[in-house]
Tab-separated table of C-alpha atoms in Angstrom:
chain	number	residue	atom	x	y	z
A	1	MET	CA	58.641	86.749	82.210
A	2	ASP	CA	61.010	84.016	80.995
A	3	LEU	CA	64.498	84.944	82.211
A	4	ASP	CA	66.121	82.634	79.652
A	5	ALA	CA	64.391	84.633	76.924
A	6	VAL	CA	65.486	87.902	78.542
A	7	ARG	CA	69.082	86.622	78.748
A	8	THR	CA	68.937	85.570	75.112
A	9	PHE	CA	67.660	89.016	74.132
A	10	VAL	CA	70.556	90.755	75.933
A	11	VAL	CA	73.161	88.438	74.391
A	12	ALA	CA	71.650	88.900	70.921
A	13	ALA	CA	71.547	92.671	71.382
A	14	ASP	CA	75.218	92.708	72.364
A	15	ALA	CA	76.246	90.316	69.582
A	16	GLY	CA	74.161	91.919	66.857
A	17	GLN	CA	73.580	88.499	65.276
A	18	PHE	CA	71.395	85.571	66.286
A	19	GLN	CA	74.022	83.134	65.053
A	20	GLU	CA	76.698	84.597	67.336
A	21	ALA	CA	74.231	84.707	70.237
A	22	ALA	CA	73.509	81.023	69.673
A	23	ALA	CA	77.241	80.234	69.942
A	24	VAL	CA	77.560	82.219	73.179
A	25	LEU	CA	74.526	80.511	74.721
A	26	SER	CA	75.397	77.044	73.354
A	27	ILE	CA	72.000	76.635	71.715
A	28	THR	CA	70.878	76.575	68.084
A	29	GLN	CA	70.120	79.692	66.066
A	30	GLN	CA	66.556	78.420	65.812
A	31	GLY	CA	66.463	78.275	69.630
A	32	VAL	CA	67.511	81.920	69.800
A	33	SER	CA	64.780	82.889	67.322
A	34	LYS	CA	62.134	80.993	69.301
A	35	ARG	CA	63.108	82.634	72.576
A	36	ILE	CA	63.104	86.114	71.056
A	37	ALA	CA	59.753	85.471	69.385
A	38	ALA	CA	58.257	84.281	72.677
A	39	LEU	CA	59.554	87.384	74.458
A	40	GLU	CA	58.184	89.668	71.743
A	41	LYS	CA	54.814	87.941	72.068
A	42	ASP	CA	54.894	88.352	75.842
A	43	LEU	CA	55.722	92.071	75.554
A	44	ASP	CA	53.515	92.614	72.496
A	45	VAL	CA	56.269	94.527	70.674
A	46	ARG	CA	59.018	93.860	68.125
A	47	LEU	CA	62.481	93.917	69.682
A	48	PHE	CA	64.636	93.293	66.596
A	49	THR	CA	64.591	94.137	62.937
A	50	ARG	CA	66.365	91.629	60.688
A	51	THR	CA	68.949	93.162	58.319
A	52	PRO	CA	71.448	91.624	55.848
A	53	ARG	CA	74.152	92.222	58.467
A	54	GLY	CA	72.271	90.680	61.375
A	55	ALA	CA	69.689	91.874	63.893
A	56	ARG	CA	69.171	95.495	64.883
A	57	LEU	CA	67.254	96.682	67.919
A	58	THR	CA	63.984	98.475	67.292
A	59	ILE	CA	63.074	101.559	69.305
A	60	ASP	CA	61.160	99.285	71.668
A	61	GLY	CA	64.160	96.966	71.879
A	62	GLN	CA	66.432	99.885	72.765
A	63	ALA	CA	63.980	100.987	75.457
A	64	PHE	CA	63.743	97.479	76.908
A	65	LEU	CA	67.487	96.680	76.907
A	66	PRO	CA	68.549	98.524	80.137
A	67	HIS	CA	65.582	97.039	81.985
A	68	ALA	CA	66.456	93.578	80.688
A	69	ARG	CA	70.000	93.962	82.014
A	70	GLU	CA	68.643	95.033	85.389
A	71	LEU	CA	66.284	92.040	85.458
A	72	LEU	CA	69.265	89.711	85.009
A	73	ARG	CA	71.262	91.511	87.713
A	74	VAL	CA	68.346	91.222	90.156
A	75	ALA	CA	67.963	87.527	89.323
A	76	GLU	CA	71.666	86.961	89.953
A	77	ARG	CA	71.497	88.734	93.314
A	78	ALA	CA	68.423	86.723	94.292
A	79	ASP	CA	70.191	83.495	93.374
A	80	ALA	CA	73.291	84.482	95.333
A	81	SER	CA	71.236	85.351	98.417
A	82	VAL	CA	70.211	81.718	98.939
A	83	ARG	CA	72.836	79.616	97.181
A	84	PRO	CA	74.920	77.679	99.733
A	85	GLY	CA	78.313	79.238	100.222
A	86	ARG	CA	77.317	82.499	98.550
A	87	ARG	CA	74.973	83.894	101.176
A	88	ALA	CA	76.044	84.801	104.696
A	89	LEU	CA	76.095	82.068	107.330
A	90	ARG	CA	73.464	83.092	109.888
A	91	VAL	CA	74.490	82.153	113.418
A	92	ASP	CA	72.699	82.775	116.715
A	93	VAL	CA	75.142	83.565	119.539
A	94	VAL	CA	72.390	84.020	122.191
A	95	ASN	CA	74.166	87.041	123.727
A	96	ARG	CA	76.940	89.193	122.278
A	97	ARG	CA	78.804	89.286	125.611
A	98	VAL	CA	79.247	85.535	126.068
A	99	VAL	CA	81.789	83.020	124.809
A	100	THR	CA	79.838	82.096	121.671
A	101	ALA	CA	80.115	85.655	120.334
A	102	VAL	CA	83.798	85.811	121.285
A	103	LEU	CA	84.626	82.568	119.475
A	104	LEU	CA	82.561	83.483	116.426
A	105	GLN	CA	84.477	86.753	116.136
A	106	ASP	CA	87.741	84.798	116.386
A	107	PHE	CA	86.479	82.465	113.661
A	108	TYR	CA	85.757	85.426	111.400
A	109	ARG	CA	89.246	86.827	111.997
A	110	THR	CA	90.659	83.475	110.931
A	111	HIS	CA	88.308	83.153	107.940
A	112	PRO	CA	87.505	86.709	106.780
A	113	GLU	CA	86.374	85.323	103.423
A	114	ILE	CA	83.322	83.769	105.096
A	115	GLU	CA	80.449	86.214	105.385
A	116	LEU	CA	78.602	85.991	108.703
A	117	ASP	CA	75.220	87.251	109.841
A	118	VAL	CA	75.375	87.258	113.649
A	119	VAL	CA	72.043	87.356	115.499
A	120	THR	CA	70.897	87.115	119.126
A	121	LEU	CA	67.600	85.275	119.422
A	122	ASP	CA	67.717	85.309	123.248
A	123	ALA	CA	65.772	82.037	123.164
A	124	THR	CA	65.921	78.802	125.141
A	125	VAL	CA	67.213	75.686	123.440
A	126	ASP	CA	63.641	74.792	122.393
A	127	GLY	CA	63.165	78.119	120.629
A	128	ALA	CA	66.587	77.932	119.014
A	129	ILE	CA	65.967	74.417	117.679
A	130	ALA	CA	62.660	75.593	116.227
A	131	ALA	CA	64.514	78.426	114.458
A	132	VAL	CA	67.044	75.958	113.015
A	133	GLN	CA	64.212	73.704	111.832
A	134	ALA	CA	62.426	76.631	110.201
A	135	GLY	CA	65.608	77.765	108.449
A	136	THR	CA	65.599	81.117	110.241
A	137	ILE	CA	69.187	80.473	111.332
A	138	ASP	CA	71.904	78.078	110.185
A	139	ALA	CA	73.330	77.325	113.620
A	140	THR	CA	73.018	78.155	117.297
A	141	PHE	CA	74.821	77.335	120.551
A	142	HIS	CA	73.123	75.936	123.643
A	143	GLY	CA	73.488	73.462	126.427
A	144	VAL	CA	71.552	70.287	125.605
A	145	PRO	CA	70.138	68.882	128.862
A	146	ALA	CA	68.960	65.304	129.336
A	147	ARG	CA	65.314	66.302	129.038
A	148	GLN	CA	65.848	67.756	125.568
A	149	GLN	CA	64.386	65.835	122.634
A	150	LEU	CA	66.183	66.587	119.389
A	151	PRO	CA	64.190	66.172	116.165
A	152	GLU	CA	65.659	63.563	113.839
A	153	ALA	CA	67.070	66.088	111.354
A	154	ILE	CA	68.656	68.270	114.044
A	155	LYS	CA	72.265	67.583	115.003
A	156	ALA	CA	74.114	68.734	118.110
A	157	ALA	CA	77.821	68.437	118.861
A	158	ARG	CA	79.515	69.656	122.021
A	159	VAL	CA	82.109	72.210	120.958
A	160	ILE	CA	82.514	74.647	123.889
A	161	ASP	CA	83.382	74.036	127.545
A	162	GLU	CA	83.133	77.352	129.380
A	163	PRO	CA	84.672	77.583	132.881
A	164	HIS	CA	82.947	79.834	135.390
A	165	GLN	CA	84.377	82.645	137.489
A	166	LEU	CA	83.084	84.533	140.503
A	167	LEU	CA	82.567	88.270	139.969
A	168	VAL	CA	82.781	90.429	143.128
A	169	GLY	CA	83.428	94.008	144.165
A	170	PRO	CA	86.504	95.275	146.047
A	171	GLY	CA	84.747	95.092	149.443
A	172	HIS	CA	83.700	91.460	149.144
A	173	ALA	CA	85.166	88.905	151.570
A	174	LEU	CA	86.636	86.932	148.638
A	175	ALA	CA	87.882	89.957	146.675
A	176	ASP	CA	91.566	89.216	147.278
A	177	ALA	CA	91.407	85.468	146.695
A	178	SER	CA	93.518	84.117	143.820
A	179	SER	CA	90.894	81.375	143.368
A	180	VAL	CA	87.975	79.850	145.241
A	181	ALA	CA	86.545	76.359	145.470
A	182	PRO	CA	82.803	75.804	144.928
A	183	ALA	CA	82.477	74.664	148.518
A	184	GLN	CA	83.720	78.096	149.669
A	185	LEU	CA	80.773	79.753	147.926
A	186	ALA	CA	78.204	78.097	150.178
A	187	GLY	CA	76.539	80.781	152.259
A	188	HIS	CA	77.642	83.621	149.999
A	189	ARG	CA	75.076	85.770	148.203
A	190	ILE	CA	75.101	84.904	144.485
A	191	SER	CA	72.635	86.942	142.448
A	192	MET	CA	71.388	85.937	138.982
A	193	PRO	CA	67.957	87.567	138.540
A	194	GLY	CA	65.833	86.155	135.742
A	195	LEU	CA	67.678	82.832	135.717
A	196	GLY	CA	64.500	80.857	136.357
A	197	ALA	CA	63.217	81.701	132.866
A	198	ARG	CA	66.383	80.574	131.081
A	199	GLY	CA	65.415	76.945	130.328
A	200	GLU	CA	68.489	74.748	129.990
A	201	VAL	CA	70.667	77.395	131.679
A	202	ALA	CA	68.456	77.130	134.758
A	203	ASP	CA	68.797	73.317	134.587
A	204	TYR	CA	72.578	73.672	134.733
A	205	TYR	CA	72.522	75.957	137.755
A	206	ASP	CA	69.961	73.753	139.536
A	207	GLU	CA	72.479	70.899	139.292
A	208	LEU	CA	75.336	73.150	140.378
A	209	VAL	CA	73.385	74.344	143.428
A	210	ALA	CA	72.490	70.790	144.419
A	211	ALA	CA	76.062	69.550	143.974
A	212	PHE	CA	77.753	72.187	146.175
A	213	GLY	CA	75.024	73.497	148.465
A	214	LEU	CA	75.017	76.952	146.889
A	215	THR	CA	72.261	79.529	147.052
A	216	ILE	CA	71.547	81.516	143.894
A	217	ASP	CA	69.042	84.334	144.157
A	218	VAL	CA	66.946	84.457	140.978
A	219	VAL	CA	64.186	86.700	142.353
A	220	GLY	CA	63.744	90.321	141.353
A	221	PRO	CA	63.461	92.400	138.193
A	222	VAL	CA	66.200	92.317	135.555
A	223	PHE	CA	67.607	95.822	135.084
A	224	GLY	CA	70.490	94.773	132.828
A	225	ASN	CA	74.181	94.030	133.140
A	226	GLU	CA	75.233	97.629	133.745
A	227	THR	CA	72.996	97.879	136.819
A	228	MET	CA	74.170	94.511	138.108
A	229	LEU	CA	77.840	95.531	137.789
A	230	ALA	CA	77.186	98.789	139.653
A	231	ASP	CA	75.402	96.926	142.460
A	232	ILE	CA	78.246	94.418	142.813
A	233	ALA	CA	80.830	97.204	142.917
A	234	ASP	CA	79.004	98.905	145.833
A	235	SER	CA	78.268	95.728	147.812
A	236	ALA	CA	80.323	93.859	150.419
A	237	ASP	CA	78.425	90.589	149.968
A	238	LEU	CA	76.864	90.549	146.484
A	239	SER	CA	78.424	88.389	143.729
A	240	THR	CA	77.500	86.665	140.515
A	241	LEU	CA	78.856	83.945	138.243
A	242	VAL	CA	80.218	84.747	134.785
A	243	GLY	CA	81.810	82.763	131.984
A	244	GLU	CA	85.605	82.912	131.773
A	245	ARG	CA	85.477	84.334	128.233
A	246	SER	CA	82.446	86.583	128.679
A	247	ARG	CA	83.049	90.237	127.810
A	248	TYR	CA	82.055	92.827	130.405
A	249	LEU	CA	83.241	96.428	130.620
A	250	TRP	CA	83.045	98.604	133.723
A	251	PRO	CA	84.633	101.843	134.964
A	252	ASP	CA	88.022	101.529	136.668
A	253	SER	CA	86.453	102.970	139.806
A	254	TYR	CA	84.349	99.792	140.201
A	255	ASP	CA	87.513	97.693	140.750
A	256	LEU	CA	85.568	94.485	140.127
A	257	ARG	CA	87.415	91.165	140.522
A	258	ARG	CA	87.006	88.055	138.364
A	259	ILE	CA	88.063	85.133	140.532
A	260	PRO	CA	88.693	81.681	139.007
A	261	ILE	CA	86.766	78.816	140.572
A	262	ARG	CA	88.960	75.754	141.157
A	263	ASN	CA	88.871	72.248	142.645
A	264	PRO	CA	86.656	71.610	140.781
A	265	THR	CA	85.982	74.195	138.093
A	266	PRO	CA	82.290	74.347	137.119
A	267	VAL	CA	82.103	74.120	133.325
A	268	TYR	CA	79.085	74.923	131.187
A	269	PRO	CA	79.062	72.644	128.112
A	270	MET	CA	77.623	74.107	124.929
A	271	SER	CA	76.746	72.354	121.705
A	272	MET	CA	76.575	73.678	118.192
A	273	ILE	CA	73.116	72.867	116.819
A	274	TRP	CA	72.341	72.727	113.100
A	275	HIS	CA	70.096	71.042	110.534
A	276	ASP	CA	71.598	67.893	109.041
A	277	ASP	CA	70.369	68.807	105.543
A	278	ASN	CA	71.898	72.306	105.564
A	279	PRO	CA	74.462	72.346	102.714
A	280	HIS	CA	76.210	75.606	103.649
A	281	PRO	CA	79.951	74.786	103.432
A	282	ALA	CA	80.862	77.203	106.237
A	283	LEU	CA	79.020	75.061	108.794
A	284	SER	CA	81.658	72.335	108.771
A	285	LYS	CA	84.432	74.951	108.824
A	286	LEU	CA	82.907	76.556	111.899
A	287	ARG	CA	82.527	73.246	113.711
A	288	ASN	CA	86.102	72.217	112.865
A	289	TYR	CA	87.392	75.558	114.124
A	290	LEU	CA	85.520	75.249	117.417
A	291	ASN	CA	86.700	71.675	117.908
A	292	ALA	CA	90.281	72.837	117.397
A	293	ARG	CA	89.811	75.641	119.954
A	294	ARG	CA	88.202	73.416	122.566
A	295	THR	CA	90.413	72.332	125.462
A	296	ASP	CA	89.512	69.752	128.069
A	297	ALA	CA	90.835	70.056	131.621
A	298	PRO	CA	91.528	66.838	133.577
A	299	ASP	CA	88.260	65.266	134.739
A	300	ALA	CA	89.318	65.445	138.407
A	301	GLU	CA	89.481	69.251	138.227
A	302	VAL	CA	86.200	69.871	136.434
A	303	TRP	CA	82.547	69.675	137.399
A	304	LEU	CA	80.129	69.031	134.534
A	305	PRO	CA	76.348	68.541	134.584
A	306	THR	CA	75.066	65.019	134.057
A	307	TRP	CA	73.729	65.811	130.578
A	308	THR	CA	77.262	65.833	129.133
A	309	ARG	CA	77.180	62.049	128.897
A	310	ARG	CA	74.104	62.279	126.707
A	311	SER	CA	75.462	65.111	124.530
A	312	ALA	CA	78.689	63.176	123.974
A	313	SER	CA	76.683	60.302	122.497
A	314	ARG	CA	74.932	62.764	120.161
A	315	SER	CA	78.166	64.269	118.776
């Protein structure tokens, strides 16, 4: 069904005259007549009866009018669902506990007029890039290691530098430390089960382990964060690494300690990844916001993986 003809019918029904409908639609009166005639032919009914005072709806026209209005409303909603700037910006934050979710929530608080659709694909950078290419999401956040090949239309810009902390229970040997150096972690039991399947995240920790002689245990089933926190709280030697701005909640009785890592501070660099042809206006606003929030510590105090030199050239 021709929506222009349906729109013309509704305007003519409201105006009561084809001439007035033509003025509203900025077309000729003959154009209005042709559209109405085509619609009547399509429906196989008469919608108007001509009178000396204008055009009056027939019984069939009266029956069709509410449905015609609904057709136009549905068309408008369909248009709004995909028009850049009118639909929600769909962003993958990977995990709702990590820094990407925290910063995206802060962005929304700053720009409440921007509608967001927040998703967690729980994918590696390869899977996330494929989702951006397919248009499943507008943007995602991942580390971009040296091995990563970005398709020509995919852009990546480093926007987040996330310092790491050591998470331990009250009985751990480092529980009362105000900070620890990476070298002090050598020989301590750091548990991150499931890390081996995390793609670029595993690449980062492989470099970190090699740089400071750490041992990270990635073996064993993944029972979830709640189980991991309970195990750390009850252990005198178990620990894990968490992002400085990651959100974890635990009972007061656990008395877990988040200890900053210093001299140097291991930093996980994350890039915002998007399709270069995506016209959604909120994309540039989000990137500008993240760039404004990003802070760089002095190079002498920070450890970064080698891929940061490559990602900087891609920005």
